[in-house]
Amino acid sequence: RKEVEQDPGPFNVPEGATVAFNCTYSNSASQSFFWYRQDCRKEPKLLMSVYSSGNEDGRFTAQLNRASQYISLLIRDSKLSDSATYLCVVNLGNQFYFGTGTSLTVIP
Amino acid sequence: DAGVIQSPRHEVTEMGQEVTLRCKPISGHDYLFWYRQTMMRGLELLIYFNNNVPIDDSGMPEDRFSAKMPNASFSTLKIQPSEPRDSAVYFCASRGQGHREQYFGPGTRLTVT
């Protein structure tokens, strides 16, 4: 079983739409959680950390449900520039486990 | 800060040749990670170092792969001999002690023909 599972998509949404991505992880001892963004042919870059209480950064909201071992990312008012692959990342000790990513395309 | 630096950015080689990938972490970061990314398998951790010491190399696919970190500012990942199935993007990332996020280099796109 993979450490981190994500729906690969693709998600194709119109500008201005709200879109949500989900991710599950297998190890209940996992300590830290992140969403990374990866543009085509570029390196992954940290989008935001995910805290137990949930956290928001502008149009982006991340949620963590430890009981269900589930992480989510909500993007409101989608922009064309949001088109990318979003990677769910789980940290256990010094190991970082990456999901395979969810592809998002925002359509004009 | 220049960020994590990797070279070469692209490498095309023939099966059986030796390939050496290079990485310079962010100054002051004491963790260094080597990853491989393919469409099929996503991003996989190959090995990571702490203070230049290899801590976990369980992700290294086989003996053809080796990694070194002779000092705090330089690491290499070597494949000898290379095979077509090694074709992938290889990323190096670094992290500072007490920090949670990793910073990735631009990657090396390796094609083995």
Coordinates of N, CA and C in Angstrom, one line a residue:
Chain A
R1 N 0.8 -1.2 0.0 CA 0.0 0.0 0.0 C 0.9 1.2 0.0
K2 N 0.5 2.2 -0.8 CA 1.3 3.4 -0.9 C 1.1 4.2 0.4
E3 N 2.1 5.0 0.8 CA 2.1 5.8 1.9 C 1.1 7.0 1.8
V4 N 1.0 7.5 0.5 CA 0.1 8.6 0.2 C -0.6 8.3 -1.0
E5 N -2.0 8.5 -1.0 CA -2.8 8.3 -2.2 C -3.5 9.5 -2.6
Q6 N -3.5 9.8 -3.9 CA -4.2 11.0 -4.4 C -4.9 10.6 -5.6
D7 N -6.0 11.3 -5.9 CA -6.8 11.2 -7.2 C -5.9 11.9 -8.2
P8 N -5.5 11.3 -9.2 CA -4.6 11.9 -10.2 C -5.3 13.0 -11.1
G9 N -6.6 12.9 -11.1 CA -7.4 13.8 -12.0 C -7.4 13.3 -13.4
P10 N -7.4 14.2 -14.4 CA -7.2 15.6 -14.3 C -8.5 16.3 -13.9
F11 N -8.3 17.5 -13.3 CA -9.5 18.3 -13.0 C -9.4 19.5 -14.0
N12 N -10.4 19.7 -14.7 CA -10.5 20.8 -15.7 C -11.7 21.7 -15.2
V13 N -11.4 22.9 -14.8 CA -12.4 23.7 -14.2 C -12.4 25.1 -14.9
P14 N -13.5 25.8 -14.9 CA -13.5 27.1 -15.5 C -12.9 28.2 -14.5
E15 N -12.4 29.2 -15.0 CA -12.0 30.3 -14.1 C -13.1 30.7 -13.1
G16 N -12.7 31.0 -11.9 CA -13.6 31.4 -10.9 C -14.3 30.3 -10.1
A17 N -14.0 29.0 -10.6 CA -14.6 27.9 -9.9 C -13.9 27.6 -8.6
T18 N -14.6 26.8 -7.8 CA -13.9 26.3 -6.6 C -13.7 24.8 -6.8
V19 N -12.5 24.4 -6.5 CA -12.1 23.0 -6.7 C -11.4 22.5 -5.4
A20 N -11.6 21.2 -5.1 CA -11.1 20.6 -3.9 C -10.3 19.3 -4.3
F21 N -9.2 19.1 -3.7 CA -8.4 17.9 -3.9 C -8.3 17.2 -2.5
N22 N -8.3 15.9 -2.6 CA -8.2 15.1 -1.4 C -7.0 14.1 -1.5
C23 N -6.6 13.7 -0.3 CA -5.4 12.9 -0.2 C -5.6 12.1 1.1
T24 N -5.2 10.8 1.0 CA -5.2 10.0 2.2 C -3.8 9.4 2.5
Y25 N -3.4 9.2 3.8 CA -2.1 8.6 4.1 C -2.3 7.4 5.0
S26 N -1.3 6.5 4.9 CA -1.5 5.2 5.6 C -0.9 5.1 7.0
N27 N 0.0 5.9 7.3 CA 0.7 5.8 8.6 C 0.1 6.8 9.6
S28 N -0.5 6.3 10.6 CA -1.2 7.2 11.6 C -0.1 8.0 12.4
A29 N 1.1 7.6 12.4 CA 2.2 8.3 13.2 C 2.7 9.5 12.4
S30 N 2.3 9.7 11.2 CA 2.7 10.8 10.4 C 2.6 12.1 11.2
Q31 N 3.6 13.0 11.0 CA 3.7 14.1 11.9 C 3.4 15.4 11.2
S32 N 3.8 15.6 10.0 CA 3.6 16.9 9.3 C 3.0 16.7 7.9
F33 N 2.3 17.7 7.4 CA 1.6 17.5 6.2 C 1.8 18.8 5.4
F34 N 1.8 18.6 4.1 CA 2.1 19.8 3.2 C 1.4 19.6 1.9
W35 N 1.1 20.7 1.2 CA 0.8 20.7 -0.2 C 1.9 21.4 -1.0
Y36 N 2.4 20.7 -2.0 CA 3.4 21.3 -2.9 C 2.7 21.5 -4.3
R37 N 3.2 22.4 -5.0 CA 2.7 22.7 -6.3 C 3.9 22.4 -7.3
Q38 N 3.6 21.8 -8.4 CA 4.6 21.5 -9.4 C 4.1 21.9 -10.8
D39 N 4.8 22.9 -11.4 CA 4.4 23.3 -12.7 C 5.1 22.4 -13.7
C40 N 4.6 22.3 -14.9 CA 5.1 21.4 -16.0 C 6.6 21.6 -16.2
R41 N 7.4 20.6 -16.0 CA 8.8 20.5 -16.3 C 9.6 21.4 -15.3
K42 N 9.0 21.6 -14.1 CA 9.7 22.4 -13.0 C 9.7 21.6 -11.8
E43 N 10.4 22.1 -10.8 CA 10.5 21.4 -9.5 C 9.3 21.7 -8.6
P44 N 9.0 20.7 -7.7 CA 8.0 21.0 -6.7 C 8.3 22.2 -5.8
K45 N 7.3 23.0 -5.5 CA 7.5 24.1 -4.6 C 6.5 24.1 -3.5
L46 N 6.9 24.4 -2.3 CA 5.9 24.4 -1.2 C 4.8 25.4 -1.4
L47 N 3.6 24.9 -1.3 CA 2.4 25.8 -1.4 C 2.0 26.2 0.0
M48 N 1.7 25.2 0.8 CA 1.4 25.5 2.2 C 1.5 24.3 3.1
S49 N 1.8 24.5 4.3 CA 1.7 23.5 5.3 C 0.3 23.2 5.7
V50 N 0.0 22.1 6.3 CA -1.4 21.8 6.7 C -1.4 21.5 8.2
Y51 N -2.2 22.3 8.9 CA -2.2 22.2 10.4 C -3.5 21.5 10.8
S52 N -3.5 21.0 12.0 CA -4.6 20.2 12.5 C -5.9 21.1 12.6
S53 N -5.7 22.3 12.8 CA -6.9 23.2 13.0 C -7.4 23.7 11.7
G54 N -6.7 23.4 10.6 CA -7.0 23.9 9.3 C -6.3 25.3 9.1
N55 N -6.0 25.6 7.9 CA -5.4 26.9 7.7 C -5.7 27.4 6.3
E56 N -5.6 28.7 6.2 CA -6.0 29.4 5.0 C -4.9 30.4 4.6
D57 N -4.7 30.4 3.3 CA -3.7 31.4 2.7 C -4.4 32.0 1.4
G58 N -5.0 33.1 1.6 CA -5.7 33.7 0.5 C -6.8 32.8 0.0
R59 N -6.7 32.4 -1.3 CA -7.8 31.6 -1.9 C -7.6 30.1 -1.5
F60 N -6.6 29.8 -0.8 CA -6.3 28.4 -0.6 C -6.6 28.0 0.9
T61 N -7.3 26.9 1.1 CA -7.6 26.4 2.4 C -7.2 24.9 2.5
A62 N -6.4 24.6 3.5 CA -6.0 23.2 3.7 C -6.6 22.7 5.0
Q63 N -7.0 21.4 5.0 CA -7.6 20.8 6.1 C -6.9 19.4 6.4
L64 N -6.9 19.1 7.7 CA -6.3 17.8 8.1 C -7.3 17.1 9.0
N65 N -7.6 15.8 8.7 CA -8.4 15.0 9.6 C -7.6 13.8 10.0
R66 N -7.0 13.9 11.2 CA -6.1 12.8 11.6 C -6.9 11.5 11.9
A67 N -8.1 11.6 12.3 CA -8.9 10.4 12.6 C -9.1 9.6 11.3
S68 N -9.4 10.3 10.2 CA -9.6 9.6 9.0 C -8.3 9.5 8.1
Q69 N -7.2 10.2 8.6 CA -6.0 10.2 7.8 C -6.2 10.7 6.4
Y70 N -6.7 11.9 6.5 CA -7.2 12.6 5.2 C -6.8 14.0 5.2
I71 N -6.3 14.5 4.1 CA -5.9 15.9 3.9 C -6.6 16.4 2.7
S72 N -7.0 17.7 2.8 CA -7.6 18.3 1.6 C -7.1 19.7 1.3
L73 N -7.3 20.1 0.1 CA -6.9 21.4 -0.4 C -8.0 22.0 -1.2
L74 N -8.5 23.2 -0.8 CA -9.6 23.8 -1.5 C -9.1 25.1 -2.1
I75 N -9.3 25.3 -3.4 CA -8.9 26.5 -4.1 C -10.2 27.2 -4.5
R76 N -10.4 28.4 -4.1 CA -11.5 29.3 -4.4 C -11.2 30.2 -5.5
D77 N -12.2 30.6 -6.3 CA -12.0 31.6 -7.4 C -10.7 31.3 -8.2
S78 N -10.8 30.1 -8.8 CA -9.6 29.6 -9.6 C -9.1 30.6 -10.6
K79 N -7.8 30.7 -10.7 CA -7.2 31.6 -11.7 C -6.5 30.7 -12.8
L80 N -6.2 31.2 -13.9 CA -5.5 30.5 -15.0 C -4.1 30.0 -14.4
S81 N -3.5 30.9 -13.6 CA -2.2 30.6 -13.1 C -2.2 29.5 -12.0
D82 N -3.4 29.0 -11.6 CA -3.4 27.9 -10.7 C -3.2 26.6 -11.4
S83 N -3.2 26.6 -12.7 CA -3.0 25.3 -13.5 C -1.6 24.7 -13.1
A84 N -1.6 23.5 -12.6 CA -0.4 22.9 -12.2 C -0.8 21.5 -11.6
T85 N 0.2 20.8 -11.2 CA 0.0 19.5 -10.4 C 0.2 19.8 -8.9
Y86 N -0.7 19.3 -8.1 CA -0.7 19.6 -6.7 C -0.3 18.2 -6.0
L87 N 0.8 18.3 -5.2 CA 1.3 17.1 -4.6 C 1.0 17.1 -3.1
C88 N 0.4 16.1 -2.6 CA 0.2 15.9 -1.2 C 1.5 15.3 -0.6
V89 N 1.9 15.8 0.5 CA 3.2 15.3 1.1 C 3.0 15.1 2.6
V90 N 3.5 13.9 3.0 CA 3.4 13.5 4.4 C 4.8 13.3 5.0
N91 N 5.0 13.8 6.2 CA 6.3 13.7 6.8 C 6.3 12.8 8.0
L92 N 7.2 11.8 8.1 CA 7.3 10.9 9.2 C 8.8 10.9 9.5
G93 N 9.2 11.4 10.7 CA 10.6 11.5 11.0 C 11.3 12.4 10.0
N94 N 12.4 11.9 9.3 CA 13.0 12.6 8.3 C 12.6 12.2 6.9
Q95 N 11.6 11.3 6.8 CA 11.1 10.9 5.5 C 10.0 11.7 5.1
F96 N 10.0 12.1 3.8 CA 8.9 12.8 3.2 C 8.3 11.9 2.1
Y97 N 7.0 11.6 2.2 CA 6.3 10.8 1.2 C 5.4 11.6 0.4
F98 N 5.6 11.5 -0.9 CA 4.9 12.4 -1.9 C 3.8 11.5 -2.6
G99 N 2.6 12.1 -2.7 CA 1.6 11.5 -3.6 C 2.0 11.7 -5.0
T100 N 1.3 11.1 -5.9 CA 1.7 11.2 -7.3 C 1.1 12.4 -8.0
G101 N 0.3 13.2 -7.2 CA -0.1 14.5 -7.7 C -1.5 14.5 -8.4
T102 N -2.1 15.6 -8.3 CA -3.4 15.8 -8.9 C -3.3 17.0 -9.9
S103 N -3.6 16.7 -11.1 CA -3.4 17.7 -12.2 C -4.7 18.6 -12.3
L104 N -4.4 19.9 -12.3 CA -5.5 20.9 -12.4 C -5.2 21.8 -13.6
T105 N -6.2 21.9 -14.4 CA -6.2 22.9 -15.5 C -7.4 23.8 -15.4
V106 N -7.1 25.1 -15.3 CA -8.1 26.1 -15.2 C -8.3 26.7 -16.6
I107 N -9.6 26.6 -17.0 CA -9.9 27.0 -18.4 C -10.5 28.4 -18.5
P108 N -10.1 29.2 -19.5 CA -10.7 30.5 -19.6 C -12.2 30.5 -19.8
Chain B
D1 N 20.1 34.2 -1.8 CA 20.5 32.8 -1.9 C 20.1 32.2 -3.2
A2 N 21.1 31.4 -3.8 CA 20.8 30.9 -5.2 C 19.9 29.7 -5.2
G3 N 19.5 29.2 -4.0 CA 18.7 28.0 -4.0 C 19.5 26.8 -4.3
V4 N 18.9 25.6 -4.4 CA 19.5 24.4 -4.7 C 20.0 24.4 -6.1
I5 N 21.2 24.0 -6.4 CA 21.7 24.0 -7.7 C 22.0 22.6 -8.2
Q6 N 21.6 22.2 -9.3 CA 21.8 20.9 -9.9 C 22.4 21.0 -11.3
S7 N 23.3 20.1 -11.6 CA 23.9 20.0 -12.9 C 24.1 18.5 -13.3
P8 N 24.1 18.2 -14.6 CA 23.6 19.1 -15.6 C 22.1 19.2 -15.5
R9 N 21.5 20.0 -16.3 CA 20.0 20.1 -16.3 C 19.4 19.1 -17.2
H10 N 20.1 18.7 -18.2 CA 19.7 17.6 -19.1 C 20.9 16.7 -19.4
E11 N 20.6 15.4 -19.5 CA 21.7 14.5 -19.8 C 21.1 13.4 -20.7
V12 N 21.7 13.2 -21.8 CA 21.3 12.1 -22.7 C 22.5 11.2 -22.9
T13 N 22.3 9.9 -22.6 CA 23.5 9.0 -22.7 C 23.0 7.7 -23.2
E14 N 24.0 6.9 -23.6 CA 23.7 5.5 -24.1 C 23.7 4.5 -23.0
M15 N 22.9 3.5 -23.1 CA 22.9 2.4 -22.2 C 24.3 1.9 -21.9
G16 N 24.6 1.7 -20.6 CA 25.9 1.2 -20.3 C 26.9 2.2 -19.8
Q17 N 26.6 3.5 -20.1 CA 27.5 4.6 -19.8 C 27.3 5.0 -18.3
E18 N 28.3 5.5 -17.7 CA 28.2 6.1 -16.4 C 27.6 7.5 -16.4
V19 N 26.8 7.7 -15.5 CA 26.1 9.1 -15.4 C 26.4 9.6 -14.0
T20 N 26.8 10.9 -13.9 CA 27.0 11.5 -12.6 C 26.2 12.8 -12.5
L21 N 25.3 12.8 -11.5 CA 24.5 14.0 -11.3 C 25.0 14.7 -10.1
R22 N 24.9 16.1 -10.1 CA 25.6 16.9 -9.1 C 24.5 17.8 -8.4
C23 N 24.8 18.1 -7.2 CA 23.9 18.9 -6.4 C 24.7 19.8 -5.4
K24 N 24.3 21.0 -5.3 CA 24.8 21.9 -4.3 C 23.6 22.4 -3.5
P25 N 23.5 22.0 -2.2 CA 22.3 22.4 -1.4 C 22.4 23.9 -1.0
I26 N 21.3 24.4 -0.4 CA 21.3 25.7 0.1 C 22.3 25.8 1.3
S27 N 23.1 26.9 1.3 CA 24.1 27.0 2.3 C 23.4 27.0 3.7
G28 N 24.0 26.2 4.6 CA 23.5 26.1 5.9 C 22.5 25.0 6.2
H29 N 22.0 24.4 5.1 CA 21.0 23.3 5.2 C 21.9 22.0 5.5
D30 N 21.4 21.3 6.5 CA 22.1 20.1 6.8 C 21.5 18.8 6.4
Y31 N 20.3 18.8 5.7 CA 19.7 17.7 5.2 C 19.7 17.8 3.6
L32 N 20.1 16.7 3.0 CA 20.0 16.7 1.5 C 19.4 15.4 1.1
F33 N 18.5 15.5 0.1 CA 17.6 14.4 -0.4 C 17.8 14.3 -1.9
W34 N 17.9 13.0 -2.3 CA 17.8 12.8 -3.8 C 16.5 12.0 -4.1
Y35 N 15.8 12.6 -5.1 CA 14.5 12.0 -5.5 C 14.6 11.6 -7.0
R36 N 13.7 10.7 -7.4 CA 13.6 10.4 -8.8 C 12.1 10.5 -9.1
Q37 N 11.7 11.2 -10.2 CA 10.3 11.3 -10.6 C 10.1 10.8 -12.0
T38 N 9.1 9.9 -12.1 CA 8.6 9.4 -13.4 C 7.1 9.5 -13.4
M39 N 6.5 9.4 -14.6 CA 5.1 9.5 -14.7 C 4.4 8.3 -14.0
M40 N 5.0 7.2 -14.1 CA 4.4 6.0 -13.5 C 4.4 5.9 -12.0
R41 N 5.6 6.3 -11.4 CA 5.8 6.1 -10.0 C 5.8 7.4 -9.2
G42 N 5.7 8.5 -9.9 CA 5.7 9.8 -9.1 C 7.1 10.1 -8.6
L43 N 7.1 10.8 -7.5 CA 8.4 11.2 -6.8 C 8.8 10.2 -5.8
E44 N 9.9 9.6 -5.9 CA 10.4 8.6 -5.0 C 11.7 9.1 -4.4
L45 N 11.8 8.9 -3.1 CA 13.0 9.2 -2.3 C 14.0 8.1 -2.6
L46 N 15.2 8.5 -3.0 CA 16.3 7.5 -3.2 C 17.2 7.4 -2.0
I47 N 17.6 8.5 -1.5 CA 18.6 8.5 -0.4 C 18.5 9.9 0.3
Y48 N 18.8 10.0 1.6 CA 19.0 11.3 2.2 C 20.2 11.3 3.1
F49 N 20.8 12.5 3.3 CA 22.0 12.7 4.1 C 21.7 13.7 5.2
N50 N 22.3 13.5 6.3 CA 22.3 14.5 7.4 C 23.7 14.8 7.8
N51 N 24.1 16.0 7.7 CA 25.5 16.4 8.0 C 26.4 15.6 7.3
N52 N 26.2 15.4 6.0 CA 27.0 14.7 5.0 C 27.0 13.2 5.2
V53 N 26.3 12.6 6.1 CA 26.3 11.2 6.4 C 25.0 10.6 5.8
P54 N 25.1 9.5 5.0 CA 23.9 8.9 4.5 C 23.1 8.2 5.6
I55 N 21.9 8.6 5.7 CA 21.0 8.1 6.8 C 20.1 6.9 6.3
D56 N 19.5 7.1 5.2 CA 18.6 6.1 4.7 C 18.8 6.0 3.2
D57 N 19.3 4.8 2.7 CA 19.4 4.6 1.3 C 18.5 3.5 0.8
S58 N 17.5 3.2 1.5 CA 16.6 2.1 1.2 C 15.8 2.3 -0.1
G59 N 15.8 3.6 -0.6 CA 15.1 3.8 -1.9 C 16.0 3.7 -3.1
M60 N 17.3 3.5 -2.9 CA 18.2 3.3 -4.0 C 17.8 2.0 -4.7
P61 N 17.5 2.1 -6.0 CA 16.9 0.9 -6.6 C 17.8 -0.3 -6.7
E62 N 19.1 -0.2 -6.9 CA 20.0 -1.3 -7.0 C 21.4 -0.8 -6.9
D63 N 22.3 -1.8 -6.9 CA 23.8 -1.5 -6.8 C 24.3 -0.6 -7.8
R64 N 23.6 -0.4 -8.9 CA 24.1 0.5 -10.0 C 24.1 1.9 -9.5
F65 N 23.3 2.2 -8.5 CA 23.1 3.6 -8.0 C 24.0 3.8 -6.8
S66 N 24.7 4.9 -6.7 CA 25.5 5.2 -5.5 C 25.4 6.8 -5.3
A67 N 25.5 7.2 -4.1 CA 25.5 8.6 -3.8 C 26.5 8.9 -2.8
K68 N 27.1 10.1 -2.9 CA 28.1 10.6 -1.9 C 27.9 12.0 -1.6
M69 N 28.4 12.4 -0.4 CA 28.3 13.8 0.0 C 29.6 14.1 0.7
P70 N 30.7 14.4 -0.1 CA 32.0 14.6 0.5 C 32.1 15.8 1.4
N71 N 31.2 16.8 1.2 CA 31.2 18.0 2.1 C 29.8 18.6 2.1
A72 N 29.7 19.6 2.9 CA 28.3 20.2 3.2 C 27.8 20.9 2.0
S73 N 28.6 21.1 1.0 CA 28.1 21.9 -0.1 C 28.1 21.2 -1.5
F74 N 28.2 19.8 -1.4 CA 28.3 19.1 -2.7 C 27.8 17.6 -2.5
S75 N 27.0 17.2 -3.4 CA 26.6 15.8 -3.4 C 26.6 15.3 -4.8
T76 N 26.8 14.0 -5.0 CA 26.7 13.4 -6.3 C 25.8 12.1 -6.3
L77 N 25.1 11.9 -7.3 CA 24.4 10.6 -7.5 C 24.9 10.0 -8.8
K78 N 25.4 8.8 -8.7 CA 26.1 8.1 -9.8 C 25.3 6.9 -10.2
I79 N 25.2 6.7 -11.5 CA 24.5 5.5 -12.0 C 25.5 4.8 -13.0
Q80 N 25.9 3.6 -12.7 CA 26.9 2.9 -13.4 C 26.6 1.4 -13.4
P81 N 26.3 0.7 -14.5 CA 26.0 1.3 -15.8 C 24.6 1.7 -15.9
S82 N 24.3 2.7 -16.7 CA 23.0 3.2 -16.9 C 22.1 2.3 -17.8
E83 N 20.8 2.3 -17.5 CA 19.9 1.5 -18.3 C 18.7 2.4 -18.8
P84 N 18.0 2.1 -19.9 CA 16.9 2.9 -20.3 C 15.9 3.1 -19.2
R85 N 15.6 2.2 -18.4 CA 14.6 2.4 -17.3 C 15.0 3.4 -16.2
D86 N 16.3 3.8 -16.3 CA 16.7 4.9 -15.4 C 16.3 6.3 -15.9
S87 N 15.7 6.3 -17.1 CA 15.3 7.6 -17.6 C 14.2 8.2 -16.7
A88 N 14.5 9.4 -16.2 CA 13.6 10.1 -15.3 C 14.1 11.5 -15.0
V89 N 13.4 12.2 -14.2 CA 13.9 13.5 -13.7 C 14.4 13.3 -12.3
Y90 N 15.6 13.6 -12.0 CA 16.3 13.4 -10.7 C 16.3 14.8 -10.0
F91 N 15.7 14.9 -8.8 CA 15.7 16.1 -8.1 C 16.6 15.9 -6.8
C92 N 17.2 17.0 -6.5 CA 17.9 17.1 -5.2 C 17.2 18.2 -4.4
A93 N 17.0 17.9 -3.1 CA 16.4 18.9 -2.2 C 17.2 19.1 -0.9
S94 N 17.0 20.2 -0.3 CA 17.7 20.4 1.0 C 16.8 21.0 2.0
R95 N 17.1 20.8 3.2 CA 16.3 21.3 4.3 C 17.2 21.7 5.5
G96 N 16.8 22.7 6.2 CA 17.5 23.2 7.4 C 17.1 22.5 8.6
Q97 N 18.0 22.3 9.6 CA 17.6 21.7 10.9 C 16.5 22.5 11.5
G98 N 15.5 21.8 12.0 CA 14.4 22.5 12.7 C 13.3 23.1 11.7
H99 N 13.6 23.0 10.5 CA 12.6 23.5 9.5 C 11.9 22.3 8.9
R100 N 10.6 22.5 8.5 CA 9.9 21.4 7.9 C 9.9 21.3 6.4
E101 N 10.0 22.4 5.8 CA 9.9 22.4 4.3 C 11.2 22.0 3.6
Q102 N 11.1 21.4 2.5 CA 12.3 21.1 1.7 C 12.3 22.0 0.5
Y103 N 13.4 22.3 0.0 CA 13.6 23.2 -1.2 C 14.2 22.3 -2.3
F104 N 13.6 22.3 -3.4 CA 14.0 21.5 -4.5 C 14.9 22.3 -5.5
G105 N 15.9 21.5 -6.1 CA 16.6 22.1 -7.2 C 15.8 21.9 -8.5
P106 N 16.3 22.5 -9.6 CA 15.5 22.4 -10.8 C 15.4 21.0 -11.5
G107 N 16.2 20.1 -11.0 CA 16.2 18.7 -11.5 C 17.1 18.5 -12.7
T108 N 17.5 17.3 -12.8 CA 18.2 16.8 -14.0 C 17.4 15.8 -14.8
R109 N 17.1 16.2 -16.0 CA 16.3 15.3 -16.9 C 17.2 14.3 -17.6
L110 N 17.2 13.0 -17.2 CA 18.1 12.0 -17.7 C 17.3 11.1 -18.7
T111 N 17.9 11.0 -19.9 CA 17.4 10.1 -20.9 C 18.5 9.1 -21.2
V112 N 18.2 7.8 -21.1 CA 19.2 6.7 -21.4 C 18.6 6.0 -22.6
T113 N 19.4 6.0 -23.7 CA 18.9 5.4 -24.9 C 19.5 4.0 -25.1

